[in-house]
Amino acid sequence: MTETLAESNGVRRIPTALAIAGLALACGACTPPEEPLPDKRPEPQATQLRDAIQAPQDRARAVEDTVREAEAERRREADSP
């Protein structure tokens, strides 16, 4: 009787192992497909904010250039006889 129990346990283990392996394979195959990369990059969404921040800086750079040019002109006039 012990042989029949051992055989029946062994017979039951094989289908269980196959069922577990099949479930693992099925779950592994259920991954979503990868989305293709878009051909062109999306437009930036924060351009208005960036422009609002950079506008005063650009104006300051323009004023700085004007001041430097005026200073250079003043020095040229002062140095010339």
Tab-separated table of C-alpha atoms in Angstrom:
chain	number	residue	atom	x	y	z
A	1	MET	CA	0.000	0.000	0.000
A	2	THR	CA	2.928	2.360	0.535
A	3	GLU	CA	3.983	1.885	-3.067
A	4	THR	CA	0.610	2.939	-4.375
A	5	LEU	CA	0.673	6.095	-2.225
A	6	ALA	CA	4.146	6.987	-3.483
A	7	GLU	CA	3.122	6.363	-7.061
A	8	SER	CA	-0.070	8.354	-6.692
A	9	ASN	CA	1.836	11.289	-5.138
A	10	GLY	CA	4.344	11.211	-7.987
A	11	VAL	CA	1.599	11.063	-10.589
A	12	ARG	CA	-0.164	14.031	-9.027
A	13	ARG	CA	2.998	16.119	-8.852
A	14	ILE	CA	3.749	15.966	-12.574
A	15	PRO	CA	0.452	17.504	-13.771
A	16	THR	CA	0.670	20.126	-11.025
A	17	ALA	CA	4.197	21.044	-12.068
A	18	LEU	CA	3.134	21.215	-15.712
A	19	ALA	CA	0.149	23.396	-14.810
A	20	ILE	CA	2.366	25.783	-12.833
A	21	ALA	CA	4.886	25.955	-15.685
A	22	GLY	CA	2.079	26.592	-18.172
A	23	LEU	CA	0.646	29.386	-16.037
A	24	ALA	CA	4.078	30.977	-15.696
A	25	LEU	CA	4.557	30.912	-19.471
A	26	ALA	CA	1.082	32.301	-20.074
A	27	CYS	CA	1.630	35.152	-17.616
A	28	GLY	CA	4.995	35.952	-19.175
A	29	ALA	CA	3.445	36.168	-22.623
A	30	CYS	CA	0.830	38.691	-21.493
A	31	THR	CA	3.069	41.754	-21.517
A	32	PRO	CA	1.716	44.776	-23.379
A	33	PRO	CA	3.388	45.543	-26.703
A	34	GLU	CA	5.910	48.369	-26.775
A	35	GLU	CA	4.666	51.609	-28.289
A	36	PRO	CA	6.696	52.839	-31.250
A	37	LEU	CA	8.646	56.042	-30.760
A	38	PRO	CA	6.992	59.083	-32.331
A	39	ASP	CA	8.627	60.484	-35.462
A	40	LYS	CA	8.745	64.032	-34.164
A	41	ARG	CA	9.276	65.325	-30.669
A	42	PRO	CA	6.311	66.855	-28.872
A	43	GLU	CA	6.143	70.621	-28.725
A	44	PRO	CA	7.344	72.088	-25.430
A	45	GLN	CA	4.498	73.086	-23.152
A	46	ALA	CA	6.262	75.716	-21.027
A	47	THR	CA	7.372	78.125	-23.761
A	48	GLN	CA	5.293	81.019	-22.442
A	49	LEU	CA	6.821	80.691	-18.989
A	50	ARG	CA	10.325	80.426	-20.435
A	51	ASP	CA	9.733	83.486	-22.622
A	52	ALA	CA	8.376	85.461	-19.663
A	53	ILE	CA	11.501	84.659	-17.662
A	54	GLN	CA	13.970	85.352	-20.477
A	55	ALA	CA	12.428	88.600	-21.766
A	56	PRO	CA	13.744	90.821	-18.917
A	57	GLN	CA	17.140	89.141	-19.160
A	58	ASP	CA	17.299	89.808	-22.903
A	59	ARG	CA	16.349	93.454	-22.360
A	60	ALA	CA	19.054	93.801	-19.698
A	61	ARG	CA	21.651	92.340	-22.077
A	62	ALA	CA	20.613	94.808	-24.775
A	63	VAL	CA	20.900	97.743	-22.353
A	64	GLU	CA	24.288	96.499	-21.178
A	65	ASP	CA	25.573	96.422	-24.765
A	66	THR	CA	24.278	99.958	-25.355
A	67	VAL	CA	25.948	101.237	-22.178
A	68	ARG	CA	29.258	99.604	-23.107
A	69	GLU	CA	29.146	101.067	-26.617
A	70	ALA	CA	28.411	104.532	-25.199
A	71	GLU	CA	31.278	104.199	-22.717
A	72	ALA	CA	33.657	103.125	-25.478
A	73	GLU	CA	32.567	106.100	-27.615
A	74	ARG	CA	33.064	108.470	-24.669
A	75	ARG	CA	36.586	107.116	-24.088
A	76	ARG	CA	37.446	107.460	-27.775
A	77	GLU	CA	36.297	111.072	-27.731
A	78	ALA	CA	38.226	111.771	-24.520
A	79	ASP	CA	41.415	110.177	-25.892
A	80	SER	CA	41.326	111.948	-29.262
A	81	PRO	CA	43.006	115.418	-29.377
